Amino acid sequence: MATITSLVDTTTTTNQGKAGDTLQINGTAMGATTKVNFGTKTITTGLTVTATQVTCTIPSGLCAGQVAVSVTSNTNVTSNALPFFLIAEPSTSGVSATCGPAAGGTSVTVFGSNFLTGTGVTVGGTAVTPTPTFSSNSQVTFNTPAHTMVNPCIDTVNVVVTTAGGSSTPVSNLAQFSYYTTPAITSVAPTTGTEGDSVTVNGTCLVDVVSVEFDDGTNTIAADFTSLGNTQLVATVPAGLDAGAGTITVTTCGGASNAQAFTIT
């Protein structure tokens, strides 16, 4: 009768692993093996058999956790069973911050499950460095890496968590992050104005504007504004500004723009 002495997942080099990994079943008198049993699930194909080892692919459809592995011979004799721990695939369900500048540095917490054996996180395919500390089964926090923009103003990418159980797939695209190019003001018209005046701000990547601020050198005051597209908006000069040289700044998820000169009259 075959006797199993050890189980080794060739990916983790331990007796833990995931579906799809190669499992080495080491022992004695293994040469007549025709079946490998994972609890009540049996596989008969894809086996490589020698007198001291049986190799197979860990099947899908097993519940995460401990499963008893044994082998059965061509005379229907079953060996002893040893425990193997099947690691669940991670799942991501959301993020705490959905956007930030292309330069990176935004603090993001990813929510999900089965994170404890985590080995890394990627944002748009770029690895997070240093590797985050996986101290919880349901969340991990890190700073976004820098991103090279493919589109002019916004790139939305997947956040993927990798563990010993594999790599996550976002649920309904909830685990995504949008990189924004820093907005830029190219001109304003008119270049002078007083409280209540309308000012047209021209620029690039004026997308999803969070705020428009007027600064007189002493006071910084948020203004009401109306977006007219990615290259233009109209702002109303707010109350409370001192007369004289000042600036206008636009802020989006990509950060704050250059400070464009504007004179308060």
PDB file of C-alpha atoms in Angstrom, residues 22-258:
ATOM      1  CA  THR A  22       1.424  21.753  -9.161  1.00  0.00           C
ATOM      2  CA  LEU A  23       1.374  19.443  -6.141  1.00  0.00           C
ATOM      3  CA  GLN A  24       4.107  16.904  -5.453  1.00  0.00           C
ATOM      4  CA  ILE A  25       2.933  13.967  -3.342  1.00  0.00           C
ATOM      5  CA  ASN A  26       6.008  12.234  -1.935  1.00  0.00           C
ATOM      6  CA  GLY A  27       6.060   8.774  -0.386  1.00  0.00           C
ATOM      7  CA  THR A  28       6.681   5.069  -0.928  1.00  0.00           C
ATOM      8  CA  ALA A  29       5.050   2.363  -3.073  1.00  0.00           C
ATOM      9  CA  MET A  30       3.365   5.048  -5.200  1.00  0.00           C
ATOM     10  CA  GLY A  31       3.896   3.399  -8.594  1.00  0.00           C
ATOM     11  CA  ALA A  32       0.392   1.913  -8.925  1.00  0.00           C
ATOM     12  CA  THR A  33      -1.432   5.222  -8.265  1.00  0.00           C
ATOM     13  CA  THR A  34      -4.362   5.945 -10.579  1.00  0.00           C
ATOM     14  CA  LYS A  35      -6.263   8.526  -8.495  1.00  0.00           C
ATOM     15  CA  VAL A  36      -5.467  11.494  -6.288  1.00  0.00           C
ATOM     16  CA  ASN A  37      -8.099  12.397  -3.724  1.00  0.00           C
ATOM     17  CA  PHE A  38      -8.652  15.940  -2.409  1.00  0.00           C
ATOM     18  CA  GLY A  39     -11.218  15.230   0.283  1.00  0.00           C
ATOM     19  CA  THR A  40     -14.206  13.883  -1.658  1.00  0.00           C
ATOM     20  CA  LYS A  41     -12.964  15.256  -4.999  1.00  0.00           C
ATOM     21  CA  THR A  42     -10.969  12.767  -7.101  1.00  0.00           C
ATOM     22  CA  ILE A  43      -8.785  13.402 -10.144  1.00  0.00           C
ATOM     23  CA  THR A  44      -7.535  10.718 -12.510  1.00  0.00           C
ATOM     24  CA  THR A  45      -6.002  12.685 -15.376  1.00  0.00           C
ATOM     25  CA  GLY A  46      -2.786  14.647 -15.667  1.00  0.00           C
ATOM     26  CA  LEU A  47      -0.956  12.490 -13.122  1.00  0.00           C
ATOM     27  CA  THR A  48       2.767  11.844 -13.301  1.00  0.00           C
ATOM     28  CA  VAL A  49       3.552   8.697 -11.307  1.00  0.00           C
ATOM     29  CA  THR A  50       6.791   7.167 -10.035  1.00  0.00           C
ATOM     30  CA  ALA A  51       7.501   4.795  -7.179  1.00  0.00           C
ATOM     31  CA  THR A  52       8.259   7.685  -4.809  1.00  0.00           C
ATOM     32  CA  GLN A  53       6.232  10.597  -6.149  1.00  0.00           C
ATOM     33  CA  VAL A  54       2.925  11.545  -7.762  1.00  0.00           C
ATOM     34  CA  THR A  55       2.593  14.966  -9.402  1.00  0.00           C
ATOM     35  CA  CYS A  56      -0.730  16.576 -10.295  1.00  0.00           C
ATOM     36  CA  THR A  57      -2.458  19.916 -10.767  1.00  0.00           C
ATOM     37  CA  ILE A  58      -4.552  21.085  -7.820  1.00  0.00           C
ATOM     38  CA  PRO A  59      -8.140  21.107  -9.111  1.00  0.00           C
ATOM     39  CA  SER A  60     -10.547  24.023  -8.948  1.00  0.00           C
ATOM     40  CA  GLY A  61     -13.854  23.854  -7.113  1.00  0.00           C
ATOM     41  CA  LEU A  62     -12.392  23.063  -3.697  1.00  0.00           C
ATOM     42  CA  CYS A  63     -13.387  25.066  -0.642  1.00  0.00           C
ATOM     43  CA  ALA A  64     -10.624  27.146   0.925  1.00  0.00           C
ATOM     44  CA  GLY A  65      -9.069  25.662   4.018  1.00  0.00           C
ATOM     45  CA  GLN A  66      -7.660  22.313   5.006  1.00  0.00           C
ATOM     46  CA  VAL A  67      -8.276  19.319   2.760  1.00  0.00           C
ATOM     47  CA  ALA A  68      -7.101  15.721   3.177  1.00  0.00           C
ATOM     48  CA  VAL A  69      -4.977  14.431   0.274  1.00  0.00           C
ATOM     49  CA  SER A  70      -4.544  10.728  -0.425  1.00  0.00           C
ATOM     50  CA  VAL A  71      -3.832   8.457  -3.405  1.00  0.00           C
ATOM     51  CA  THR A  72      -5.642   5.355  -4.637  1.00  0.00           C
ATOM     52  CA  SER A  73      -4.033   2.475  -6.520  1.00  0.00           C
ATOM     53  CA  ASN A  74      -5.231   0.481  -9.513  1.00  0.00           C
ATOM     54  CA  THR A  75      -6.445  -2.169  -7.050  1.00  0.00           C
ATOM     55  CA  ASN A  76      -8.592   0.440  -5.284  1.00  0.00           C
ATOM     56  CA  VAL A  77      -6.386   0.622  -2.186  1.00  0.00           C
ATOM     57  CA  THR A  78      -6.163   4.097  -0.675  1.00  0.00           C
ATOM     58  CA  SER A  79      -3.133   5.441   1.162  1.00  0.00           C
ATOM     59  CA  ASN A  80      -2.957   7.436   4.335  1.00  0.00           C
ATOM     60  CA  ALA A  81      -4.048  11.098   4.033  1.00  0.00           C
ATOM     61  CA  LEU A  82      -2.052  14.217   4.831  1.00  0.00           C
ATOM     62  CA  PRO A  83      -3.470  17.738   5.265  1.00  0.00           C
ATOM     63  CA  PHE A  84      -3.078  20.363   2.535  1.00  0.00           C
ATOM     64  CA  PHE A  85      -4.192  23.963   3.028  1.00  0.00           C
ATOM     65  CA  LEU A  86      -5.950  25.494   0.035  1.00  0.00           C
ATOM     66  CA  ILE A  87      -5.476  29.269  -0.025  1.00  0.00           C
ATOM     67  CA  ALA A  88      -8.488  31.273  -1.192  1.00  0.00           C
ATOM     68  CA  GLU A  89      -8.131  33.682  -4.115  1.00  0.00           C
ATOM     69  CA  PRO A  90      -8.223  37.333  -2.992  1.00  0.00           C
ATOM     70  CA  SER A  91     -11.208  39.480  -3.907  1.00  0.00           C
ATOM     71  CA  THR A  92     -11.313  43.286  -4.022  1.00  0.00           C
ATOM     72  CA  SER A  93     -14.532  45.225  -3.511  1.00  0.00           C
ATOM     73  CA  GLY A  94     -13.584  48.901  -3.273  1.00  0.00           C
ATOM     74  CA  VAL A  95     -11.024  51.609  -2.571  1.00  0.00           C
ATOM     75  CA  SER A  96     -10.959  54.518  -0.119  1.00  0.00           C
ATOM     76  CA  ALA A  97      -9.653  57.024  -2.675  1.00  0.00           C
ATOM     77  CA  THR A  98     -10.657  56.853  -6.325  1.00  0.00           C
ATOM     78  CA  CYS A  99      -8.355  59.451  -7.889  1.00  0.00           C
ATOM     79  CA  GLY A 100      -5.099  61.319  -7.535  1.00  0.00           C
ATOM     80  CA  PRO A 101      -2.217  62.942  -9.428  1.00  0.00           C
ATOM     81  CA  ALA A 102      -0.135  61.075 -11.995  1.00  0.00           C
ATOM     82  CA  ALA A 103       2.908  61.790  -9.847  1.00  0.00           C
ATOM     83  CA  GLY A 104       1.566  59.268  -7.344  1.00  0.00           C
ATOM     84  CA  GLY A 105       1.632  59.495  -3.573  1.00  0.00           C
ATOM     85  CA  THR A 106      -2.107  59.207  -2.910  1.00  0.00           C
ATOM     86  CA  SER A 107      -2.921  57.100   0.159  1.00  0.00           C
ATOM     87  CA  VAL A 108      -5.349  54.330  -0.816  1.00  0.00           C
ATOM     88  CA  THR A 109      -6.944  51.567   1.220  1.00  0.00           C
ATOM     89  CA  VAL A 110      -8.208  48.589  -0.778  1.00  0.00           C
ATOM     90  CA  PHE A 111     -11.107  46.651   0.745  1.00  0.00           C
ATOM     91  CA  GLY A 112     -11.835  42.996   0.062  1.00  0.00           C
ATOM     92  CA  SER A 113     -11.188  39.539   1.441  1.00  0.00           C
ATOM     93  CA  ASN A 114      -8.505  36.847   1.734  1.00  0.00           C
ATOM     94  CA  PHE A 115      -5.608  39.324   1.959  1.00  0.00           C
ATOM     95  CA  LEU A 116      -3.590  37.786   4.815  1.00  0.00           C
ATOM     96  CA  THR A 117      -1.144  35.929   2.561  1.00  0.00           C
ATOM     97  CA  GLY A 118      -0.600  39.077   0.486  1.00  0.00           C
ATOM     98  CA  THR A 119       2.625  39.478  -1.441  1.00  0.00           C
ATOM     99  CA  GLY A 120       2.025  42.698  -3.375  1.00  0.00           C
ATOM    100  CA  VAL A 121      -0.262  45.296  -4.938  1.00  0.00           C
ATOM    101  CA  THR A 122      -0.207  46.760  -8.439  1.00  0.00           C
ATOM    102  CA  VAL A 123      -1.938  49.914  -9.676  1.00  0.00           C
ATOM    103  CA  GLY A 124      -2.369  49.895 -13.424  1.00  0.00           C
ATOM    104  CA  GLY A 125       0.250  47.151 -13.613  1.00  0.00           C
ATOM    105  CA  THR A 126       2.863  49.119 -11.653  1.00  0.00           C
ATOM    106  CA  ALA A 127       4.024  47.510  -8.427  1.00  0.00           C
ATOM    107  CA  VAL A 128       3.565  49.422  -5.196  1.00  0.00           C
ATOM    108  CA  THR A 129       6.893  49.945  -3.430  1.00  0.00           C
ATOM    109  CA  PRO A 130       7.740  49.273  -0.736  1.00  0.00           C
ATOM    110  CA  THR A 131       5.479  46.216  -0.569  1.00  0.00           C
ATOM    111  CA  PRO A 132       2.514  47.006   1.704  1.00  0.00           C
ATOM    112  CA  THR A 133       2.146  45.293   5.069  1.00  0.00           C
ATOM    113  CA  PHE A 134      -0.798  42.896   4.994  1.00  0.00           C
ATOM    114  CA  SER A 135      -1.994  43.115   8.590  1.00  0.00           C
ATOM    115  CA  SER A 136      -5.690  42.510   7.879  1.00  0.00           C
ATOM    116  CA  ASN A 137      -7.619  39.918   5.917  1.00  0.00           C
ATOM    117  CA  SER A 138      -9.947  42.575   4.509  1.00  0.00           C
ATOM    118  CA  GLN A 139      -7.887  45.684   3.739  1.00  0.00           C
ATOM    119  CA  VAL A 140      -4.445  46.956   2.825  1.00  0.00           C
ATOM    120  CA  THR A 141      -3.188  50.564   2.642  1.00  0.00           C
ATOM    121  CA  PHE A 142      -0.428  51.973   0.432  1.00  0.00           C
ATOM    122  CA  ASN A 143       0.635  55.064  -1.543  1.00  0.00           C
ATOM    123  CA  THR A 144       0.000  54.998  -5.292  1.00  0.00           C
ATOM    124  CA  PRO A 145       3.059  54.725  -7.540  1.00  0.00           C
ATOM    125  CA  ALA A 146       3.768  57.296 -10.249  1.00  0.00           C
ATOM    126  CA  HIS A 147       1.964  56.696 -13.535  1.00  0.00           C
ATOM    127  CA  THR A 148       2.846  57.504 -17.151  1.00  0.00           C
ATOM    128  CA  MET A 149      -0.310  58.931 -18.699  1.00  0.00           C
ATOM    129  CA  VAL A 150      -1.688  57.191 -21.786  1.00  0.00           C
ATOM    130  CA  ASN A 151      -4.605  59.582 -22.208  1.00  0.00           C
ATOM    131  CA  PRO A 152      -4.054  63.348 -21.962  1.00  0.00           C
ATOM    132  CA  CYS A 153      -5.947  64.033 -18.736  1.00  0.00           C
ATOM    133  CA  ILE A 154      -7.379  60.882 -17.063  1.00  0.00           C
ATOM    134  CA  ASP A 155      -6.304  57.239 -16.949  1.00  0.00           C
ATOM    135  CA  THR A 156      -8.489  54.799 -14.994  1.00  0.00           C
ATOM    136  CA  VAL A 157      -6.698  51.595 -14.014  1.00  0.00           C
ATOM    137  CA  ASN A 158      -7.287  48.466 -11.945  1.00  0.00           C
ATOM    138  CA  VAL A 159      -5.947  47.965  -8.431  1.00  0.00           C
ATOM    139  CA  VAL A 160      -4.882  44.325  -8.067  1.00  0.00           C
ATOM    140  CA  VAL A 161      -3.949  42.529  -4.851  1.00  0.00           C
ATOM    141  CA  THR A 162      -1.732  39.456  -5.150  1.00  0.00           C
ATOM    142  CA  THR A 163      -1.535  36.793  -2.462  1.00  0.00           C
ATOM    143  CA  ALA A 164      -0.417  33.191  -2.212  1.00  0.00           C
ATOM    144  CA  GLY A 165      -3.945  32.443  -3.477  1.00  0.00           C
ATOM    145  CA  GLY A 166      -3.477  34.332  -6.746  1.00  0.00           C
ATOM    146  CA  SER A 167      -4.386  37.795  -8.029  1.00  0.00           C
ATOM    147  CA  SER A 168      -7.661  39.576  -7.425  1.00  0.00           C
ATOM    148  CA  THR A 169     -10.239  40.553 -10.007  1.00  0.00           C
ATOM    149  CA  PRO A 170     -12.170  43.773  -9.253  1.00  0.00           C
ATOM    150  CA  VAL A 171     -15.827  43.219  -8.381  1.00  0.00           C
ATOM    151  CA  SER A 172     -17.936  45.320 -10.784  1.00  0.00           C
ATOM    152  CA  ASN A 173     -14.844  47.475 -11.455  1.00  0.00           C
ATOM    153  CA  LEU A 174     -15.046  48.944  -7.953  1.00  0.00           C
ATOM    154  CA  ALA A 175     -11.318  48.468  -7.250  1.00  0.00           C
ATOM    155  CA  GLN A 176     -10.106  51.083  -9.704  1.00  0.00           C
ATOM    156  CA  PHE A 177      -8.071  54.270  -9.429  1.00  0.00           C
ATOM    157  CA  SER A 178      -8.041  57.256 -11.790  1.00  0.00           C
ATOM    158  CA  TYR A 179      -4.811  59.139 -12.431  1.00  0.00           C
ATOM    159  CA  TYR A 180      -5.205  62.816 -13.360  1.00  0.00           C
ATOM    160  CA  THR A 181      -2.772  65.105 -15.159  1.00  0.00           C
ATOM    161  CA  THR A 182      -2.125  68.312 -13.215  1.00  0.00           C
ATOM    162  CA  PRO A 183      -4.337  71.088 -14.642  1.00  0.00           C
ATOM    163  CA  ALA A 184      -2.747  74.131 -16.247  1.00  0.00           C
ATOM    164  CA  ILE A 185      -4.113  77.643 -16.806  1.00  0.00           C
ATOM    165  CA  THR A 186      -2.981  79.256 -20.050  1.00  0.00           C
ATOM    166  CA  SER A 187      -4.919  82.526 -19.851  1.00  0.00           C
ATOM    167  CA  VAL A 188      -7.785  84.352 -18.173  1.00  0.00           C
ATOM    168  CA  ALA A 189     -10.107  86.982 -19.623  1.00  0.00           C
ATOM    169  CA  PRO A 190     -10.443  89.644 -18.503  1.00  0.00           C
ATOM    170  CA  THR A 191      -7.207  89.886 -16.516  1.00  0.00           C
ATOM    171  CA  THR A 192      -8.714  92.351 -14.033  1.00  0.00           C
ATOM    172  CA  GLY A 193     -11.996  92.427 -12.162  1.00  0.00           C
ATOM    173  CA  THR A 194     -13.919  93.100  -8.998  1.00  0.00           C
ATOM    174  CA  GLU A 195     -16.377  91.223  -6.803  1.00  0.00           C
ATOM    175  CA  GLY A 196     -19.141  89.605  -8.861  1.00  0.00           C
ATOM    176  CA  ASP A 197     -17.367  89.844 -12.216  1.00  0.00           C
ATOM    177  CA  SER A 198     -17.198  86.774 -14.459  1.00  0.00           C
ATOM    178  CA  VAL A 199     -13.762  85.562 -15.499  1.00  0.00           C
ATOM    179  CA  THR A 200     -13.162  83.003 -18.241  1.00  0.00           C
ATOM    180  CA  VAL A 201     -10.314  80.632 -17.370  1.00  0.00           C
ATOM    181  CA  ASN A 202      -8.654  78.820 -20.282  1.00  0.00           C
ATOM    182  CA  GLY A 203      -6.298  75.900 -19.874  1.00  0.00           C
ATOM    183  CA  THR A 204      -5.697  72.181 -20.152  1.00  0.00           C
ATOM    184  CA  CYS A 205      -7.035  69.238 -18.174  1.00  0.00           C
ATOM    185  CA  LEU A 206      -9.623  71.342 -16.363  1.00  0.00           C
ATOM    186  CA  VAL A 207     -11.431  68.066 -15.709  1.00  0.00           C
ATOM    187  CA  ASP A 208     -13.632  67.379 -12.659  1.00  0.00           C
ATOM    188  CA  VAL A 209     -12.585  70.659 -11.093  1.00  0.00           C
ATOM    189  CA  VAL A 210     -12.717  70.588  -7.303  1.00  0.00           C
ATOM    190  CA  SER A 211     -12.137  74.296  -6.668  1.00  0.00           C
ATOM    191  CA  VAL A 212     -11.197  77.642  -8.204  1.00  0.00           C
ATOM    192  CA  GLU A 213      -9.418  79.991  -5.838  1.00  0.00           C
ATOM    193  CA  PHE A 214      -8.547  83.707  -6.015  1.00  0.00           C
ATOM    194  CA  ASP A 215      -5.562  84.888  -3.969  1.00  0.00           C
ATOM    195  CA  ASP A 216      -4.683  88.525  -3.241  1.00  0.00           C
ATOM    196  CA  GLY A 217      -1.411  87.743  -1.486  1.00  0.00           C
ATOM    197  CA  THR A 218      -3.045  87.686   1.914  1.00  0.00           C
ATOM    198  CA  ASN A 219      -6.404  85.989   1.444  1.00  0.00           C
ATOM    199  CA  THR A 220      -7.234  82.817  -0.504  1.00  0.00           C
ATOM    200  CA  ILE A 221     -10.949  82.588  -1.275  1.00  0.00           C
ATOM    201  CA  ALA A 222     -12.851  79.910  -3.164  1.00  0.00           C
ATOM    202  CA  ALA A 223     -15.000  81.125  -6.053  1.00  0.00           C
ATOM    203  CA  ASP A 224     -18.202  79.877  -7.620  1.00  0.00           C
ATOM    204  CA  PHE A 225     -17.536  78.462 -11.075  1.00  0.00           C
ATOM    205  CA  THR A 226     -19.128  76.723 -14.036  1.00  0.00           C
ATOM    206  CA  SER A 227     -17.179  74.179 -16.076  1.00  0.00           C
ATOM    207  CA  LEU A 228     -17.423  74.525 -19.859  1.00  0.00           C
ATOM    208  CA  GLY A 229     -15.325  71.494 -20.796  1.00  0.00           C
ATOM    209  CA  ASN A 230     -11.787  70.256 -20.357  1.00  0.00           C
ATOM    210  CA  THR A 231     -10.236  73.524 -21.516  1.00  0.00           C
ATOM    211  CA  GLN A 232     -12.445  76.274 -20.092  1.00  0.00           C
ATOM    212  CA  LEU A 233     -14.494  77.400 -17.112  1.00  0.00           C
ATOM    213  CA  VAL A 234     -16.117  80.602 -15.908  1.00  0.00           C
ATOM    214  CA  ALA A 235     -15.475  81.783 -12.347  1.00  0.00           C
ATOM    215  CA  THR A 236     -17.072  84.600 -10.354  1.00  0.00           C
ATOM    216  CA  VAL A 237     -14.702  86.932  -8.487  1.00  0.00           C
ATOM    217  CA  PRO A 238     -15.550  86.335  -4.799  1.00  0.00           C
ATOM    218  CA  ALA A 239     -16.021  88.894  -2.054  1.00  0.00           C
ATOM    219  CA  GLY A 240     -13.342  89.599   0.529  1.00  0.00           C
ATOM    220  CA  LEU A 241     -10.342  90.192  -1.705  1.00  0.00           C
ATOM    221  CA  ASP A 242      -8.052  93.183  -1.319  1.00  0.00           C
ATOM    222  CA  ALA A 243      -7.425  95.294  -4.407  1.00  0.00           C
ATOM    223  CA  GLY A 244      -4.169  94.767  -6.214  1.00  0.00           C
ATOM    224  CA  ALA A 245      -2.140  92.024  -7.870  1.00  0.00           C
ATOM    225  CA  GLY A 246      -3.422  88.524  -7.301  1.00  0.00           C
ATOM    226  CA  THR A 247      -3.717  85.065  -8.828  1.00  0.00           C
ATOM    227  CA  ILE A 248      -6.225  82.393  -9.863  1.00  0.00           C
ATOM    228  CA  THR A 249      -5.618  78.678  -9.239  1.00  0.00           C
ATOM    229  CA  VAL A 250      -7.639  75.641 -10.347  1.00  0.00           C
ATOM    230  CA  THR A 251      -7.533  72.351  -8.427  1.00  0.00           C
ATOM    231  CA  THR A 252      -8.569  68.888  -9.633  1.00  0.00           C
ATOM    232  CA  CYS A 253      -7.708  65.350  -8.548  1.00  0.00           C
ATOM    233  CA  GLY A 254      -4.462  65.987 -10.401  1.00  0.00           C
ATOM    234  CA  GLY A 255      -3.494  68.713  -7.947  1.00  0.00           C
ATOM    235  CA  ALA A 256      -3.294  72.489  -8.136  1.00  0.00           C
ATOM    236  CA  SER A 257      -2.570  74.344 -11.367  1.00  0.00           C
ATOM    237  CA  ASN A 258      -0.093  77.136 -11.887  1.00  0.00           C
TER     238      ASN A 258
END
